[in-house]
C-alpha cells in the first residue's frame, strides 16, 4: 500500500506530498461527486452514516463495484490531518480477517483550503450489528444464543489480534480499540462474519496515568472518542497513578453482547427504566437483565456480567473470555 507508506514518513512532507485535487462540488454536499484515488475515479453516491469527525459514503467505480468511503475532514490545521492519517495507519496495521480492510487512501485539498482524507474500504450490504438490532426489534425477532455466541467469538478473536500486537522489532504493544459497539461491527454479505471497523479511537492500550493533569487529558480524550453507553468505568473517572489497559475493550464487549441480545446497551436500558444518568449508572454498575425473557440462558447472562466487572484488575482478559466462551458454546444446543 504505497500511499500509506508515503504517509508514514515525516508528517510535514507527507501532508504536502499527497494528492491535492481541487473539487468542483460544494464541500457541504459530497453526493454525486467524483474523486481521483491514485489514478482511479470513484463516484460518491449517497451518505451512509455520519459521526462527530467523519462521514461514510457509498461509492462506485466505472465497473460499478461498490465501496464504502470514509471522509475525514481535516480543516486547516495540520494536527487534524495528522490524526486522520494516524487512523488510516492504525487500521492498515491490523489487516487480518475480521478487521476492516483498507483498499486505498488519498488526501484531497478542497476549494476552501481544507484537506479531506478518504479511506476506501469494502462495502458490506448487510450493514452493521446496530442495523441488525433495529431490524430484529421491528420484526419482533431475535438471534439464537448459539448463533450470537458464534458471531461474538469472531469479534473477540479480532480484539485478541489487537491485544497481542507485536511490532517489527518483536516488541509486544497491546492495542485497544476503545470504541467497540454494534455500530462499529459490520456483517459480511452472507451474515456469518463480523468485521470490526472505525479505528479512530484505537491506540496502544497500556497508558500509565502519572498525575492529575494526565488523568484529565485521558478522560477528555475518552469523552471525545469513546461512545458513552459502551465506555468502561475507568475511562469516566481516570485516577492518577493508575494504569489503563486493553481491558477497557472487555467492558465494551460485554455491553455489545447485551445490546445484540436485548436490543439496547445495559446501562441505557437502566436509565430508560429507572431514570438517572449514564455515567452514574455505569460507575455504579447499575444494570439488570430483562425480566421473563426465555431466549437466553442464565449462563449466557452470567458470562455478560463477568465481562462487566467494574474493577479492571478483576475483569477477565480477552484470552479468558475466549476460553469461557468455548465452554459456554459447548453447553449451548445447536
Coordinates of C-alpha atoms in Angstrom, one line a residue:
X1 CA 0.0 0.0 0.0
X2 CA 2.3 2.7 -1.3
X3 CA 0.2 5.7 -0.3
X4 CA 0.2 4.6 3.3
X5 CA 3.9 4.0 3.2
X6 CA 4.3 7.6 1.9
X7 CA 2.3 8.9 4.8
X8 CA 4.5 7.1 7.3
X9 CA 7.4 9.5 6.5
X10 CA 7.9 12.8 8.2
X11 CA 4.4 14.3 8.7
X12 CA 5.0 17.7 7.1
X13 CA 6.3 16.2 3.9
X14 CA 3.5 13.7 3.9
X15 CA 0.8 16.2 4.0
X16 CA 2.4 18.2 1.3
X17 CA 3.1 15.2 -1.0
X18 CA -0.4 13.6 -1.0
X19 CA -2.9 14.4 -3.8
X20 CA -4.2 17.9 -3.9
X21 CA -7.2 17.8 -6.2
X22 CA -9.5 20.8 -6.2
X23 CA -13.1 19.7 -6.3
X24 CA -15.9 21.4 -8.2
X25 CA -18.6 20.2 -5.9
X26 CA -19.6 22.0 -2.8
X27 CA -17.9 20.5 0.3
X28 CA -21.2 20.7 2.1
X29 CA -22.7 18.1 -0.2
X30 CA -20.4 15.1 -1.2
X31 CA -23.1 13.2 -3.0
X32 CA -22.6 12.7 -6.8
X33 CA -19.1 13.9 -6.7
X34 CA -16.1 12.3 -8.3
X35 CA -12.7 11.9 -6.6
X36 CA -9.4 10.6 -8.0
X37 CA -7.8 7.9 -6.0
X38 CA -4.4 7.0 -7.3
X39 CA -5.4 7.1 -10.9
X40 CA -8.9 5.6 -10.5
X41 CA -12.1 7.7 -10.5
X42 CA -14.8 6.8 -8.0
X43 CA -18.2 8.5 -7.6
X44 CA -19.7 9.1 -4.2
X45 CA -23.5 8.4 -4.5
X46 CA -25.0 8.7 -1.0
X47 CA -24.3 9.2 2.7
X48 CA -24.4 6.0 4.7
X49 CA -23.6 7.3 8.2
X50 CA -22.2 10.4 10.0
X51 CA -20.1 10.7 13.1
X52 CA -18.6 13.6 15.0
X53 CA -15.5 13.7 13.0
X54 CA -16.3 11.9 9.7
X55 CA -18.9 10.7 7.3
X56 CA -19.1 7.3 5.5
X57 CA -20.4 7.3 1.9
X58 CA -21.4 4.7 -0.7
X59 CA -19.3 5.0 -3.8
X60 CA -18.8 3.1 -7.1
X61 CA -16.1 3.0 -9.8
X62 CA -16.5 2.7 -13.6
X63 CA -17.0 -1.1 -13.3
X64 CA -20.0 -0.4 -10.9
X65 CA -18.1 -2.0 -8.0
X66 CA -19.3 -0.7 -4.7
X67 CA -17.1 0.8 -1.9
X68 CA -17.6 2.4 1.5
X69 CA -15.6 5.7 1.6
X70 CA -14.8 7.3 4.9
X71 CA -14.2 11.0 4.6
X72 CA -12.3 12.7 7.4
X73 CA -12.3 16.5 7.2
X74 CA -9.0 17.9 8.4
X75 CA -9.8 21.6 8.5
X76 CA -6.9 23.9 8.1
X77 CA -4.6 22.7 10.9
X78 CA -2.0 20.0 10.4
X79 CA -2.8 18.4 13.7
X80 CA -6.3 17.4 12.4
X81 CA -4.7 15.9 9.3
X82 CA -2.2 14.1 11.4
X83 CA -5.0 12.5 13.4
X84 CA -6.8 11.4 10.3
X85 CA -3.6 9.9 8.8
X86 CA -3.0 8.1 12.1
X87 CA -6.4 6.3 11.9
X88 CA -5.5 5.0 8.4
X89 CA -2.1 3.8 9.6
X90 CA -3.5 2.0 12.6
X91 CA -6.2 0.4 10.5
X92 CA -3.6 -0.8 8.0
X93 CA -1.6 -2.3 10.8
X94 CA -4.3 -4.8 11.5
X95 CA -5.2 -6.1 8.0
X96 CA -6.5 -9.5 9.0
X97 CA -9.7 -11.5 8.7
X98 CA -12.4 -9.9 10.9
X99 CA -11.0 -6.4 10.7
X100 CA -11.9 -3.9 8.0
X101 CA -9.6 -3.8 5.0
X102 CA -8.2 -0.7 3.5
X103 CA -8.3 -0.7 -0.3
X104 CA -6.8 2.7 -0.8
X105 CA -6.4 6.2 0.7
X106 CA -5.9 9.7 -0.6
X107 CA -5.8 13.2 0.7
X108 CA -7.8 15.8 -1.3
X109 CA -7.4 19.5 -1.0
X110 CA -10.8 21.2 -1.1
X111 CA -11.6 24.6 -2.6
X112 CA -11.8 26.2 0.9
X113 CA -8.2 25.2 1.7
X114 CA -9.2 22.3 4.0
X115 CA -8.0 18.8 3.3
X116 CA -10.1 15.6 3.4
X117 CA -8.6 12.2 3.9
X118 CA -10.6 9.5 2.0
X119 CA -10.3 5.9 3.2
X120 CA -11.7 3.5 0.7
X121 CA -12.9 0.2 2.1
X122 CA -15.2 -2.7 1.0
X123 CA -18.9 -2.1 1.2
X124 CA -21.0 -4.5 3.2
X125 CA -24.6 -4.5 2.1
X126 CA -25.9 -6.1 5.4
X127 CA -24.7 -3.0 7.3
X128 CA -23.7 -3.4 11.0
X129 CA -24.9 -5.1 14.2
X130 CA -26.8 -2.0 15.1
X131 CA -28.8 -2.3 11.9
X132 CA -29.5 -6.0 12.8
X133 CA -30.6 -4.9 16.3
X134 CA -33.1 -2.5 14.8
X135 CA -34.3 -5.0 12.2
X136 CA -34.9 -7.6 15.0
X137 CA -36.8 -5.0 17.1
X138 CA -39.1 -4.0 14.2
X139 CA -39.7 -7.6 13.2
X140 CA -40.1 -8.9 16.8
X141 CA -37.4 -11.5 16.1
X142 CA -34.1 -12.4 17.9
X143 CA -30.9 -14.2 17.1
X144 CA -30.4 -17.6 18.7
X145 CA -28.0 -17.9 21.6
X146 CA -25.7 -20.2 19.7
X147 CA -25.7 -18.1 16.6
X148 CA -25.0 -15.0 18.7
X149 CA -22.1 -16.7 20.5
X150 CA -20.6 -17.8 17.2
X151 CA -20.6 -14.2 16.0
X152 CA -19.3 -12.9 19.3
X153 CA -16.4 -15.4 19.3
X154 CA -15.2 -14.0 16.0
X155 CA -15.5 -10.4 17.3
X156 CA -13.4 -11.5 20.3
X157 CA -10.8 -13.0 18.0
X158 CA -10.4 -9.7 16.3
X159 CA -9.9 -7.9 19.7
X160 CA -7.4 -10.6 20.6
X161 CA -5.4 -9.6 17.5
X162 CA -5.2 -6.0 18.8
X163 CA -4.3 -7.1 22.3
X164 CA -1.5 -9.3 21.1
X165 CA 0.1 -6.9 18.6
X166 CA 3.8 -7.2 18.2
X167 CA 5.8 -4.7 16.2
X168 CA 8.6 -5.4 13.6
X169 CA 11.2 -5.3 16.4
X170 CA 9.4 -8.0 18.2
X171 CA 8.1 -5.7 21.0
X172 CA 4.7 -6.6 22.2
X173 CA 2.5 -3.4 22.2
X174 CA -1.1 -4.3 23.1
X175 CA -3.7 -2.1 21.4
X176 CA -7.2 -1.3 22.5
X177 CA -10.0 -0.3 20.0
X178 CA -11.7 1.8 22.7
X179 CA -15.0 2.2 20.8
X180 CA -16.4 -1.3 20.4
X181 CA -20.2 -1.1 19.9
X182 CA -22.7 -2.6 17.5
X183 CA -22.5 0.3 15.0
X184 CA -18.7 -0.4 14.6
X185 CA -19.1 -4.1 13.7
X186 CA -20.1 -4.8 10.1
X187 CA -21.6 -8.1 8.9
X188 CA -20.3 -9.9 5.9
X189 CA -22.7 -10.3 3.0
X190 CA -23.5 -13.9 4.0
X191 CA -24.1 -12.7 7.6
X192 CA -21.6 -15.1 9.2
X193 CA -18.5 -12.9 9.7
X194 CA -18.5 -9.8 11.9
X195 CA -15.9 -7.2 10.7
X196 CA -14.5 -4.7 13.2
X197 CA -14.3 -1.1 11.9
X198 CA -13.6 2.5 12.8
X199 CA -10.1 2.7 14.4
X200 CA -10.2 6.4 15.0
X201 CA -10.2 5.8 18.8
X202 CA -7.6 3.0 18.7
X203 CA -4.3 3.4 20.5
X204 CA -1.7 1.5 22.4
X205 CA -3.7 0.1 25.3
X206 CA -1.4 0.4 28.3
X207 CA -1.3 4.0 29.5
X208 CA 0.2 5.0 32.8
X209 CA -1.6 7.9 34.4
X210 CA 1.2 9.8 36.2
X211 CA -0.7 12.7 37.7
X212 CA -4.0 14.6 37.8
X213 CA -3.1 16.5 34.6
X214 CA -2.5 13.4 32.6
X215 CA -5.7 11.9 34.1
X216 CA -7.8 14.8 32.8
X217 CA -6.2 14.6 29.4
X218 CA -7.0 10.9 29.1
X219 CA -10.5 11.4 30.5
X220 CA -11.2 14.2 28.0
X221 CA -9.9 12.0 25.1
X222 CA -12.2 9.2 26.1
X223 CA -15.1 11.6 26.3
X224 CA -14.4 12.7 22.8
X225 CA -13.7 9.3 21.1
X226 CA -15.4 6.5 23.2
X227 CA -19.1 6.2 22.9
X228 CA -20.6 6.7 26.3
X229 CA -23.0 3.7 26.6
X230 CA -20.2 1.3 25.9
X231 CA -17.4 3.1 27.7
X232 CA -15.6 1.4 30.5
X233 CA -16.0 2.9 34.0
X234 CA -12.2 3.6 34.4
X235 CA -12.5 6.0 31.4
X236 CA -15.2 8.1 33.2
X237 CA -13.1 8.6 36.3
X238 CA -9.4 8.3 35.4
X239 CA -7.3 8.2 38.5
X240 CA -3.7 9.5 38.9
X241 CA -1.1 6.7 39.5
X242 CA -3.2 4.2 37.6
X243 CA -2.8 2.1 34.5
X244 CA -5.3 1.9 31.7
X245 CA -5.2 -1.4 29.8
X246 CA -6.7 -3.3 27.0
X247 CA -9.4 -4.4 29.4
X248 CA -11.4 -1.3 28.5
X249 CA -12.4 -3.4 25.4
X250 CA -13.7 -6.3 27.5
X251 CA -16.2 -4.0 29.2
X252 CA -17.4 -2.7 25.8
X253 CA -17.6 -6.3 24.5
X254 CA -19.9 -7.2 27.4
X255 CA -22.1 -4.1 26.6
X256 CA -22.2 -5.1 22.9
X257 CA -23.2 -8.7 23.6
X258 CA -26.0 -7.4 25.9
X259 CA -27.2 -5.0 23.2
X260 CA -27.4 -7.5 20.4
X261 CA -29.3 -9.9 22.7
X262 CA -31.7 -7.5 24.3
X263 CA -32.0 -4.5 21.9
X264 CA -30.1 -1.8 23.8
X265 CA -26.9 -1.4 25.9
X266 CA -27.3 -2.5 29.6
X267 CA -27.0 1.0 31.1
X268 CA -29.2 2.7 28.5
X269 CA -31.8 0.1 29.5
X270 CA -31.3 1.1 33.1
X271 CA -31.9 4.8 32.6
X272 CA -34.8 4.2 30.2
X273 CA -36.5 2.2 33.0
X274 CA -35.4 4.0 36.1
X275 CA -34.1 7.4 35.1
X276 CA -30.7 8.8 36.1
X277 CA -27.6 9.4 34.0
X278 CA -25.4 7.1 32.0
X279 CA -22.1 7.9 33.8
X280 CA -23.7 7.2 37.2
X281 CA -25.3 4.0 36.1
X282 CA -22.0 2.8 34.6
X283 CA -19.9 3.8 37.6
X284 CA -22.3 2.1 39.9
X285 CA -22.7 -0.9 37.6
X286 CA -26.4 -0.5 37.7
X287 CA -28.0 -2.8 35.2
X288 CA -30.2 -5.9 35.1
X289 CA -31.4 -8.4 32.5
X290 CA -34.9 -8.2 31.1
X291 CA -37.5 -10.0 33.3
X292 CA -39.3 -13.1 32.0
X293 CA -37.2 -13.5 28.8
X294 CA -36.8 -17.0 27.5
X295 CA -34.3 -16.7 24.7
X296 CA -31.0 -16.7 26.6
X297 CA -29.7 -18.9 29.3
X298 CA -28.6 -17.9 32.8
X299 CA -25.1 -19.0 31.9
X300 CA -25.2 -16.5 29.0
X301 CA -26.2 -13.7 31.3
X302 CA -23.5 -14.7 33.8
X303 CA -21.0 -14.5 31.0
X304 CA -22.0 -10.9 30.2
X305 CA -22.0 -9.9 33.9
X306 CA -18.4 -11.3 34.2
X307 CA -17.2 -9.0 31.4
X308 CA -18.9 -6.1 33.1
X309 CA -16.7 -6.3 36.2
X310 CA -16.1 -2.8 37.4
X311 CA -12.5 -3.3 38.7
X312 CA -10.3 -3.8 35.6
X313 CA -7.8 -5.8 37.6
X314 CA -10.6 -8.4 38.3
X315 CA -12.2 -8.1 34.8
X316 CA -11.2 -11.0 32.5
X317 CA -8.6 -10.8 29.8
X318 CA -9.6 -11.5 26.2
X319 CA -7.8 -14.9 26.4
X320 CA -10.0 -15.8 29.5
X321 CA -13.1 -14.5 27.7
X322 CA -12.4 -16.8 24.7
X323 CA -11.8 -19.8 26.9
X324 CA -15.1 -19.2 28.8
X325 CA -16.9 -18.6 25.5
X326 CA -15.8 -22.1 24.2
X327 CA -17.1 -23.7 27.4
X328 CA -20.4 -21.9 27.1
X329 CA -20.8 -22.8 23.5
X330 CA -20.2 -26.5 24.3
X331 CA -23.2 -26.3 26.7
X332 CA -25.4 -24.4 24.2
X333 CA -27.7 -26.5 21.9
X334 CA -27.1 -26.3 18.2

